[in-house]
């Protein structure tokens, strides 16, 4: 029922967009540490506050956005549900991985060109 995305390390031309709002170093590190989407309970994750109704998020999926696994994430796609069992650690993540790959490919064009 709820979804949001945040991107970082973007050019200044995107600074006023809601998906480019400030992200803490902890959230960036967490996103980069994920090799697969996180699926489970909302244990007070900072990223739940990015949602329209954070108090309604009981379980969530967090999908890192990156070009390839060996580079740090440049964003995080977050899905939230009021159902505490909707996203769980034992669920399959193949579909979520594919969503992350497609979203990463589409959104990478917003990153500044490397110097």
Tab-separated table of N, CA, C and O in Angstrom:
chain	number	residue	atom	x	y	z
A	1	UNK	N	0.789	-1.213	0.000
A	1	UNK	CA	0.000	0.000	0.000
A	1	UNK	C	0.835	1.285	0.000
A	1	UNK	O	0.338	2.305	-0.404
A	2	UNK	N	2.074	1.215	0.473
A	2	UNK	CA	2.918	2.401	0.478
A	2	UNK	C	4.247	2.077	-0.191
A	2	UNK	O	4.776	0.980	-0.035
A	3	UNK	N	4.764	3.058	-0.904
A	3	UNK	CA	6.062	2.892	-1.555
A	3	UNK	C	6.735	4.248	-1.644
A	3	UNK	O	6.071	5.284	-1.772
A	4	UNK	N	8.045	4.238	-1.560
A	4	UNK	CA	8.821	5.464	-1.713
A	4	UNK	C	10.209	5.103	-2.227
A	4	UNK	O	10.632	3.948	-2.151
A	5	UNK	N	10.861	6.091	-2.749
A	5	UNK	CA	12.227	5.905	-3.228
A	5	UNK	C	13.037	7.128	-2.824
A	5	UNK	O	12.505	8.247	-2.787
A	6	UNK	N	14.280	6.914	-2.485
A	6	UNK	CA	15.229	8.001	-2.216
A	6	UNK	C	16.506	7.694	-2.977
A	6	UNK	O	16.976	6.554	-3.013
A	7	UNK	N	17.045	8.740	-3.574
A	7	UNK	CA	18.300	8.646	-4.321
A	7	UNK	C	19.279	9.644	-3.730
A	7	UNK	O	18.884	10.711	-3.252
A	8	UNK	N	20.563	9.326	-3.790
A	8	UNK	CA	21.577	10.238	-3.284
A	8	UNK	C	22.740	10.333	-4.263
A	8	UNK	O	22.802	9.582	-5.226
A	9	UNK	N	23.620	11.284	-3.993
A	9	UNK	CA	24.772	11.577	-4.878
A	9	UNK	C	24.305	12.038	-6.262
A	9	UNK	O	24.927	11.722	-7.271
A	10	UNK	N	23.208	12.781	-6.278
A	10	UNK	CA	22.671	13.303	-7.526
A	10	UNK	C	23.224	14.697	-7.786
A	10	UNK	O	23.768	15.334	-6.895
A	11	UNK	N	23.024	15.185	-8.989
A	11	UNK	CA	23.403	16.548	-9.316
A	11	UNK	C	22.485	17.548	-8.616
A	11	UNK	O	21.373	17.208	-8.201
A	12	UNK	N	22.940	18.783	-8.503
A	12	UNK	CA	22.165	19.826	-7.821
A	12	UNK	C	20.828	20.108	-8.481
A	12	UNK	O	19.913	20.605	-7.838
A	13	UNK	N	20.693	19.817	-9.765
A	13	UNK	CA	19.434	20.100	-10.454
A	13	UNK	C	18.262	19.279	-9.911
A	13	UNK	O	17.108	19.577	-10.179
A	14	UNK	N	18.548	18.247	-9.119
A	14	UNK	CA	17.497	17.387	-8.565
A	14	UNK	C	17.258	17.642	-7.081
A	14	UNK	O	16.395	17.010	-6.476
A	15	UNK	N	17.995	18.562	-6.501
A	15	UNK	CA	17.984	18.754	-5.046
A	15	UNK	C	16.607	19.063	-4.468
A	15	UNK	O	16.330	18.714	-3.325
A	16	UNK	N	15.731	19.693	-5.229
A	16	UNK	CA	14.425	20.071	-4.690
A	16	UNK	C	13.346	18.994	-4.876
A	16	UNK	O	12.199	19.194	-4.503
A	17	UNK	N	13.716	17.866	-5.423
A	17	UNK	CA	12.755	16.783	-5.644
A	17	UNK	C	12.565	15.967	-4.360
A	17	UNK	O	13.518	15.748	-3.614
A	18	UNK	N	11.354	15.486	-4.081
A	18	UNK	CA	11.125	14.717	-2.854
A	18	UNK	C	11.939	13.426	-2.788
A	18	UNK	O	12.318	12.993	-1.707
A	19	UNK	N	12.237	12.826	-3.919
A	19	UNK	CA	13.009	11.581	-3.941
A	19	UNK	C	14.512	11.842	-3.782
A	19	UNK	O	15.292	10.904	-3.722
A	20	UNK	N	14.890	13.116	-3.671
A	20	UNK	CA	16.299	13.472	-3.481
A	20	UNK	C	16.530	14.132	-2.126
A	20	UNK	O	17.604	14.677	-1.885
A	21	UNK	N	15.541	14.082	-1.236
A	21	UNK	CA	15.723	14.668	0.097
A	21	UNK	C	16.874	13.981	0.819
A	21	UNK	O	17.252	12.851	0.484
A	22	UNK	N	17.399	14.654	1.807
A	22	UNK	CA	18.568	14.161	2.545
A	22	UNK	C	18.346	12.749	3.091
A	22	UNK	O	17.252	12.404	3.550
A	23	UNK	N	19.404	11.968	3.031
A	23	UNK	CA	19.414	10.598	3.548
A	23	UNK	C	20.624	10.484	4.473
A	23	UNK	O	21.724	10.927	4.128
A	24	UNK	N	20.435	9.901	5.640
A	24	UNK	CA	21.530	9.782	6.603
A	24	UNK	C	22.608	8.825	6.095
A	24	UNK	O	22.349	7.945	5.260
A	25	UNK	N	23.795	8.996	6.621
A	25	UNK	CA	24.891	8.090	6.279
A	25	UNK	C	24.570	6.660	6.701
A	25	UNK	O	24.950	5.707	6.019
A	26	UNK	N	23.861	6.503	7.821
A	26	UNK	CA	23.472	5.158	8.275
A	26	UNK	C	22.559	4.478	7.263
A	26	UNK	O	22.727	3.292	6.961
A	27	UNK	N	21.593	5.210	6.730
A	27	UNK	CA	20.675	4.631	5.740
A	27	UNK	C	21.430	4.283	4.457
A	27	UNK	O	21.182	3.236	3.850
A	28	UNK	N	22.364	5.138	4.057
A	28	UNK	CA	23.170	4.856	2.864
A	28	UNK	C	24.031	3.616	3.074
A	28	UNK	O	24.120	2.760	2.186
A	29	UNK	N	24.643	3.509	4.236
A	29	UNK	CA	25.474	2.329	4.535
A	29	UNK	C	24.638	1.060	4.569
A	29	UNK	O	25.052	0.017	4.061
A	30	UNK	N	23.456	1.156	5.189
A	30	UNK	CA	22.578	-0.006	5.244
A	30	UNK	C	22.191	-0.450	3.841
A	30	UNK	O	22.263	-1.633	3.509
A	31	UNK	N	21.794	0.499	2.995
A	31	UNK	CA	21.410	0.165	1.618
A	31	UNK	C	22.563	-0.493	0.881
A	31	UNK	O	22.380	-1.491	0.170
A	32	UNK	N	23.763	0.032	1.039
A	32	UNK	CA	24.925	-0.531	0.351
A	32	UNK	C	25.311	-1.901	0.888
A	32	UNK	O	25.912	-2.702	0.172
A	33	UNK	N	24.955	-2.184	2.135
A	33	UNK	CA	25.300	-3.483	2.725
A	33	UNK	C	24.368	-4.600	2.256
A	33	UNK	O	24.701	-5.781	2.403
A	34	UNK	N	23.229	-4.237	1.707
A	34	UNK	CA	22.257	-5.249	1.264
A	34	UNK	C	22.711	-5.902	-0.039
A	34	UNK	O	22.950	-5.213	-1.025
A	35	UNK	N	22.821	-7.216	-0.034
A	35	UNK	CA	23.104	-7.947	-1.272
A	35	UNK	C	21.812	-8.478	-1.885
A	35	UNK	O	21.776	-8.811	-3.053
A	36	UNK	N	20.767	-8.547	-1.071
A	36	UNK	CA	19.415	-8.916	-1.490
A	36	UNK	C	18.453	-7.959	-0.795
A	36	UNK	O	18.813	-7.339	0.208
A	37	UNK	N	17.237	-7.829	-1.281
A	37	UNK	CA	16.282	-6.977	-0.584
A	37	UNK	C	16.054	-7.450	0.848
A	37	UNK	O	16.037	-8.654	1.122
A	38	UNK	N	15.894	-6.495	1.749
A	38	UNK	CA	15.501	-6.816	3.119
A	38	UNK	C	13.987	-6.960	3.122
A	38	UNK	O	13.267	-6.086	2.631
A	39	UNK	N	13.497	-8.023	3.698
A	39	UNK	CA	12.066	-8.230	3.861
A	39	UNK	C	11.829	-8.625	5.310
A	39	UNK	O	12.417	-9.595	5.789
A	40	UNK	N	10.988	-7.875	5.993
A	40	UNK	CA	10.715	-8.211	7.382
A	40	UNK	C	9.966	-7.125	8.111
A	40	UNK	O	9.431	-6.188	7.503
A	41	UNK	N	9.956	-7.262	9.410
A	41	UNK	CA	9.236	-6.332	10.265
A	41	UNK	C	9.878	-4.951	10.235
A	41	UNK	O	11.087	-4.821	10.044
A	42	UNK	N	9.056	-3.956	10.409
A	42	UNK	CA	9.556	-2.596	10.576
A	42	UNK	C	9.990	-2.464	12.026
A	42	UNK	O	9.182	-2.264	12.914
A	43	UNK	N	11.262	-2.583	12.250
A	43	UNK	CA	11.816	-2.522	13.603
A	43	UNK	C	12.291	-1.112	13.914
A	43	UNK	O	13.375	-0.923	14.450
A	44	UNK	N	11.499	-0.138	13.549
A	44	UNK	CA	11.881	1.247	13.799
A	44	UNK	C	12.891	1.777	12.803
A	44	UNK	O	13.661	2.686	13.122
A	45	UNK	N	12.901	1.232	11.589
A	45	UNK	CA	13.836	1.686	10.576
A	45	UNK	C	13.588	3.149	10.220
A	45	UNK	O	12.445	3.580	10.053
A	46	UNK	N	14.659	3.892	10.102
A	46	UNK	CA	14.592	5.291	9.692
A	46	UNK	C	13.820	5.455	8.389
A	46	UNK	O	13.040	6.398	8.223
A	47	UNK	N	14.018	4.541	7.459
A	47	UNK	CA	13.412	4.680	6.133
A	47	UNK	C	11.885	4.593	6.176
A	47	UNK	O	11.214	5.068	5.262
A	48	UNK	N	11.322	4.031	7.229
A	48	UNK	CA	9.862	4.001	7.355
A	48	UNK	C	9.320	5.426	7.467
A	48	UNK	O	8.186	5.692	7.052
A	49	UNK	N	10.132	6.338	7.977
A	49	UNK	CA	9.709	7.735	8.102
A	49	UNK	C	9.582	8.419	6.749
A	49	UNK	O	9.012	9.497	6.648
A	50	UNK	N	10.127	7.823	5.715
A	50	UNK	CA	10.011	8.377	4.364
A	50	UNK	C	8.599	8.157	3.798
A	50	UNK	O	8.217	8.796	2.830
A	51	UNK	N	7.856	7.252	4.402
A	51	UNK	CA	6.529	6.900	3.905
A	51	UNK	C	5.510	7.991	4.237
A	51	UNK	O	5.699	8.765	5.173
A	52	UNK	N	4.418	8.002	3.490
A	52	UNK	CA	3.356	8.976	3.725
A	52	UNK	C	2.732	8.799	5.107
A	52	UNK	O	2.424	9.764	5.798
A	53	UNK	N	2.534	7.533	5.518
A	53	UNK	CA	1.977	7.225	6.836
A	53	UNK	C	2.897	6.220	7.534
A	53	UNK	O	2.623	5.015	7.554
A	54	UNK	N	3.979	6.702	8.127
A	54	UNK	CA	4.962	5.788	8.735
A	54	UNK	C	4.375	4.887	9.821
A	54	UNK	O	4.776	3.732	9.943
A	55	UNK	N	3.420	5.395	10.578
A	55	UNK	CA	2.857	4.599	11.665
A	55	UNK	C	2.068	3.398	11.168
A	55	UNK	O	1.807	2.459	11.923
A	56	UNK	N	1.706	3.385	9.885
A	56	UNK	CA	0.935	2.273	9.316
A	56	UNK	C	1.826	1.188	8.716
A	56	UNK	O	1.314	0.216	8.174
A	57	UNK	N	3.137	1.340	8.809
A	57	UNK	CA	4.057	0.366	8.215
A	57	UNK	C	4.468	-0.659	9.273
A	57	UNK	O	5.243	-0.363	10.174
A	58	UNK	N	3.942	-1.885	9.145
A	58	UNK	CA	4.299	-2.969	10.068
A	58	UNK	C	5.377	-3.877	9.497
A	58	UNK	O	6.179	-4.433	10.232
A	59	UNK	N	5.356	-4.056	8.171
A	59	UNK	CA	6.409	-4.849	7.525
A	59	UNK	C	6.844	-4.103	6.273
A	59	UNK	O	6.105	-3.277	5.736
A	60	UNK	N	8.062	-4.396	5.837
A	60	UNK	CA	8.593	-3.654	4.704
A	60	UNK	C	9.598	-4.459	3.902
A	60	UNK	O	10.169	-5.432	4.391
A	61	UNK	N	9.742	-4.019	2.669
A	61	UNK	CA	10.795	-4.539	1.796
A	61	UNK	C	11.655	-3.343	1.411
A	61	UNK	O	11.133	-2.293	1.043
A	62	UNK	N	12.961	-3.495	1.552
A	62	UNK	CA	13.905	-2.445	1.182
A	62	UNK	C	14.806	-2.994	0.084
A	62	UNK	O	15.481	-4.010	0.282
A	63	UNK	N	14.770	-2.337	-1.053
A	63	UNK	CA	15.466	-2.826	-2.237
A	63	UNK	C	16.565	-1.824	-2.604
A	63	UNK	O	16.260	-0.682	-2.963
A	64	UNK	N	17.833	-2.238	-2.517
A	64	UNK	CA	18.915	-1.308	-2.860
A	64	UNK	C	18.954	-1.049	-4.365
A	64	UNK	O	18.670	-1.938	-5.170
A	65	UNK	N	19.283	0.181	-4.719
A	65	UNK	CA	19.420	0.561	-6.126
A	65	UNK	C	20.897	0.800	-6.403
A	65	UNK	O	21.548	1.600	-5.735
A	66	UNK	N	21.417	0.069	-7.389
A	66	UNK	CA	22.834	0.181	-7.740
A	66	UNK	C	23.031	-0.369	-9.136
A	66	UNK	O	22.189	-1.121	-9.627
A	67	UNK	N	24.142	0.004	-9.751
A	67	UNK	CA	24.452	-0.509	-11.081
A	67	UNK	C	24.870	-1.961	-11.039
A	67	UNK	O	24.307	-2.815	-11.718
A	68	UNK	N	25.855	-2.243	-10.211
A	68	UNK	CA	26.342	-3.610	-10.033
A	68	UNK	C	26.588	-3.832	-8.551
A	68	UNK	O	26.783	-2.876	-7.797
A	69	UNK	N	26.605	-5.084	-8.134
A	69	UNK	CA	26.691	-5.419	-6.712
A	69	UNK	C	27.970	-4.904	-6.057
A	69	UNK	O	27.976	-4.599	-4.877
A	70	UNK	N	29.045	-4.750	-6.813
A	70	UNK	CA	30.319	-4.357	-6.220
A	70	UNK	C	30.447	-2.861	-5.958
A	70	UNK	O	31.446	-2.418	-5.401
A	71	UNK	N	29.435	-2.071	-6.322
A	71	UNK	CA	29.497	-0.626	-6.065
A	71	UNK	C	28.449	-0.254	-5.013
A	71	UNK	O	27.436	-0.949	-4.872
A	72	UNK	N	28.686	0.831	-4.287
A	72	UNK	CA	27.694	1.244	-3.284
A	72	UNK	C	26.355	1.607	-3.930
A	72	UNK	O	26.298	2.033	-5.081
A	73	UNK	N	25.308	1.442	-3.166
A	73	UNK	CA	23.971	1.801	-3.632
A	73	UNK	C	23.877	3.313	-3.825
A	73	UNK	O	24.518	4.073	-3.105
A	74	UNK	N	23.071	3.733	-4.792
A	74	UNK	CA	22.815	5.154	-4.995
A	74	UNK	C	21.377	5.505	-4.620
A	74	UNK	O	20.958	6.658	-4.732
A	75	UNK	N	20.638	4.510	-4.117
A	75	UNK	CA	19.273	4.761	-3.712
A	75	UNK	C	18.648	3.548	-3.045
A	75	UNK	O	19.268	2.483	-2.954
A	76	UNK	N	17.434	3.749	-2.591
A	76	UNK	CA	16.706	2.677	-1.904
A	76	UNK	C	15.229	2.804	-2.242
A	76	UNK	O	14.635	3.883	-2.132
A	77	UNK	N	14.660	1.703	-2.704
A	77	UNK	CA	13.226	1.599	-2.962
A	77	UNK	C	12.622	0.888	-1.759
A	77	UNK	O	13.100	-0.178	-1.357
A	78	UNK	N	11.596	1.489	-1.164
A	78	UNK	CA	11.009	0.943	0.061
A	78	UNK	C	9.521	0.693	-0.164
A	78	UNK	O	8.799	1.569	-0.633
A	79	UNK	N	9.087	-0.517	0.161
A	79	UNK	CA	7.679	-0.903	0.090
A	79	UNK	C	7.210	-1.177	1.513
A	79	UNK	O	7.906	-1.860	2.266
A	80	UNK	N	6.064	-0.633	1.877
A	80	UNK	CA	5.571	-0.822	3.240
A	80	UNK	C	4.142	-1.345	3.260
A	80	UNK	O	3.344	-1.036	2.379
A	81	UNK	N	3.847	-2.132	4.280
A	81	UNK	CA	2.510	-2.714	4.419
A	81	UNK	C	2.063	-2.655	5.881
A	81	UNK	O	2.878	-2.842	6.786
A	82	UNK	N	0.762	-2.450	6.100
A	82	UNK	CA	0.245	-2.527	7.466
A	82	UNK	C	0.149	-3.974	7.971
A	82	UNK	O	0.052	-4.204	9.168
A	83	UNK	N	0.207	-4.932	7.044
A	83	UNK	CA	0.153	-6.357	7.400
A	83	UNK	C	1.528	-6.786	7.905
A	83	UNK	O	2.497	-6.767	7.143
A	84	UNK	N	1.644	-7.185	9.156
A	84	UNK	CA	2.954	-7.560	9.700
A	84	UNK	C	3.574	-8.795	9.047
A	84	UNK	O	4.771	-9.037	9.177
A	85	UNK	N	2.779	-9.564	8.301
A	85	UNK	CA	3.313	-10.767	7.657
A	85	UNK	C	3.479	-10.610	6.147
A	85	UNK	O	3.894	-11.551	5.473
A	86	UNK	N	3.165	-9.435	5.596
A	86	UNK	CA	3.246	-9.235	4.138
A	86	UNK	C	4.673	-9.424	3.628
A	86	UNK	O	4.910	-10.081	2.638
A	87	UNK	N	5.627	-8.817	4.290
A	87	UNK	CA	7.041	-8.970	3.942
A	87	UNK	C	7.721	-9.692	5.089
A	87	UNK	O	7.700	-9.240	6.226
A	88	UNK	N	8.305	-10.851	4.779
A	88	UNK	CA	8.932	-11.653	5.831
A	88	UNK	C	10.280	-12.176	5.348
A	88	UNK	O	10.536	-12.269	4.151
A	89	UNK	N	11.135	-12.511	6.307
A	89	UNK	CA	12.495	-12.963	6.007
A	89	UNK	C	12.516	-14.255	5.203
A	89	UNK	O	13.486	-14.518	4.491
A	90	UNK	N	11.461	-15.046	5.275
A	90	UNK	CA	11.471	-16.335	4.576
A	90	UNK	C	10.785	-16.295	3.212
A	90	UNK	O	10.611	-17.323	2.570
A	91	UNK	N	10.429	-15.111	2.745
A	91	UNK	CA	9.765	-15.033	1.435
A	91	UNK	C	10.804	-14.992	0.316
A	91	UNK	O	11.942	-14.582	0.520
A	92	UNK	N	10.416	-15.415	-0.850
A	92	UNK	CA	11.286	-15.342	-2.017
A	92	UNK	C	11.473	-13.895	-2.447
A	92	UNK	O	10.555	-13.074	-2.331
A	93	UNK	N	12.655	-13.582	-2.937
A	93	UNK	CA	12.943	-12.199	-3.305
A	93	UNK	C	13.283	-12.030	-4.786
A	93	UNK	O	13.666	-10.946	-5.197
A	94	UNK	N	13.119	-13.061	-5.589
A	94	UNK	CA	13.483	-12.966	-7.010
A	94	UNK	C	12.769	-11.811	-7.707
A	94	UNK	O	13.381	-11.054	-8.457
A	95	UNK	N	11.482	-11.661	-7.477
A	95	UNK	CA	10.709	-10.593	-8.108
A	95	UNK	C	11.206	-9.220	-7.636
A	95	UNK	O	11.355	-8.293	-8.428
A	96	UNK	N	11.483	-9.099	-6.333
A	96	UNK	CA	11.981	-7.830	-5.793
A	96	UNK	C	13.365	-7.498	-6.335
A	96	UNK	O	13.670	-6.331	-6.606
A	97	UNK	N	14.207	-8.510	-6.500
A	97	UNK	CA	15.535	-8.290	-7.096
A	97	UNK	C	15.383	-7.744	-8.503
A	97	UNK	O	16.059	-6.786	-8.897
A	98	UNK	N	14.481	-8.331	-9.254
A	98	UNK	CA	14.261	-7.880	-10.644
A	98	UNK	C	13.720	-6.455	-10.681
A	98	UNK	O	14.140	-5.653	-11.507
A	99	UNK	N	12.805	-6.126	-9.788
A	99	UNK	CA	12.308	-4.752	-9.696
A	99	UNK	C	13.473	-3.806	-9.408
A	99	UNK	O	13.578	-2.724	-9.997
A	100	UNK	N	14.349	-4.203	-8.502
A	100	UNK	CA	15.520	-3.385	-8.174
A	100	UNK	C	16.440	-3.185	-9.365
A	100	UNK	O	16.959	-2.084	-9.585
A	101	UNK	N	16.644	-4.232	-10.153
A	101	UNK	CA	17.494	-4.117	-11.346
A	101	UNK	C	16.889	-3.155	-12.364
A	101	UNK	O	17.587	-2.311	-12.925
A	102	UNK	N	15.589	-3.264	-12.588
A	102	UNK	CA	14.917	-2.405	-13.558
A	102	UNK	C	14.899	-0.953	-13.065
A	102	UNK	O	15.197	-0.023	-13.821
A	103	UNK	N	14.555	-0.757	-11.804
A	103	UNK	CA	14.534	0.598	-11.245
A	103	UNK	C	15.934	1.212	-11.260
A	103	UNK	O	16.096	2.394	-11.589
A	104	UNK	N	16.938	0.421	-10.943
A	104	UNK	CA	18.323	0.922	-10.952
A	104	UNK	C	18.734	1.364	-12.353
A	104	UNK	O	19.334	2.435	-12.524
A	105	UNK	N	18.409	0.559	-13.340
A	105	UNK	CA	18.764	0.897	-14.722
A	105	UNK	C	18.069	2.185	-15.155
A	105	UNK	O	18.678	3.044	-15.808
A	106	UNK	N	16.816	2.343	-14.784
A	106	UNK	CA	16.066	3.536	-15.185
A	106	UNK	C	16.540	4.783	-14.447
A	106	UNK	O	16.655	5.858	-15.036
A	107	UNK	N	16.825	4.658	-13.163
A	107	UNK	CA	17.159	5.823	-12.347
A	107	UNK	C	18.630	6.215	-12.399
A	107	UNK	O	18.975	7.344	-12.044
A	108	UNK	N	19.486	5.320	-12.843
A	108	UNK	CA	20.925	5.624	-12.915
A	108	UNK	C	21.207	6.804	-13.831
A	108	UNK	O	22.209	7.498	-13.669
A	109	UNK	N	20.315	7.094	-14.769
A	109	UNK	CA	20.529	8.212	-15.674
A	109	UNK	C	20.488	9.549	-14.950
A	109	UNK	O	20.927	10.570	-15.465
A	110	UNK	N	19.954	9.577	-13.710
A	110	UNK	CA	19.908	10.803	-12.917
A	110	UNK	C	21.223	11.097	-12.211
A	110	UNK	O	21.415	12.203	-11.721
A	111	UNK	N	22.110	10.117	-12.182
A	111	UNK	CA	23.407	10.318	-11.533
A	111	UNK	C	24.289	11.188	-12.411
A	111	UNK	O	24.227	11.123	-13.627
A	112	UNK	N	25.137	12.013	-11.768
A	112	UNK	CA	26.046	12.828	-12.584
A	112	UNK	C	27.050	11.944	-13.316
A	112	UNK	O	27.378	10.846	-12.840
A	113	UNK	N	27.492	12.407	-14.459
A	113	UNK	CA	28.508	11.665	-15.209
A	113	UNK	C	29.806	11.653	-14.428
A	113	UNK	O	30.194	12.672	-13.839
A	114	UNK	N	30.494	10.504	-14.384
A	114	UNK	CA	31.779	10.466	-13.683
A	114	UNK	C	32.788	11.379	-14.365
A	114	UNK	O	32.756	11.549	-15.572
A	115	UNK	N	33.641	11.952	-13.563
A	115	UNK	CA	34.656	12.871	-14.096
A	115	UNK	C	35.827	12.102	-14.642
A	115	UNK	O	36.214	11.096	-14.226
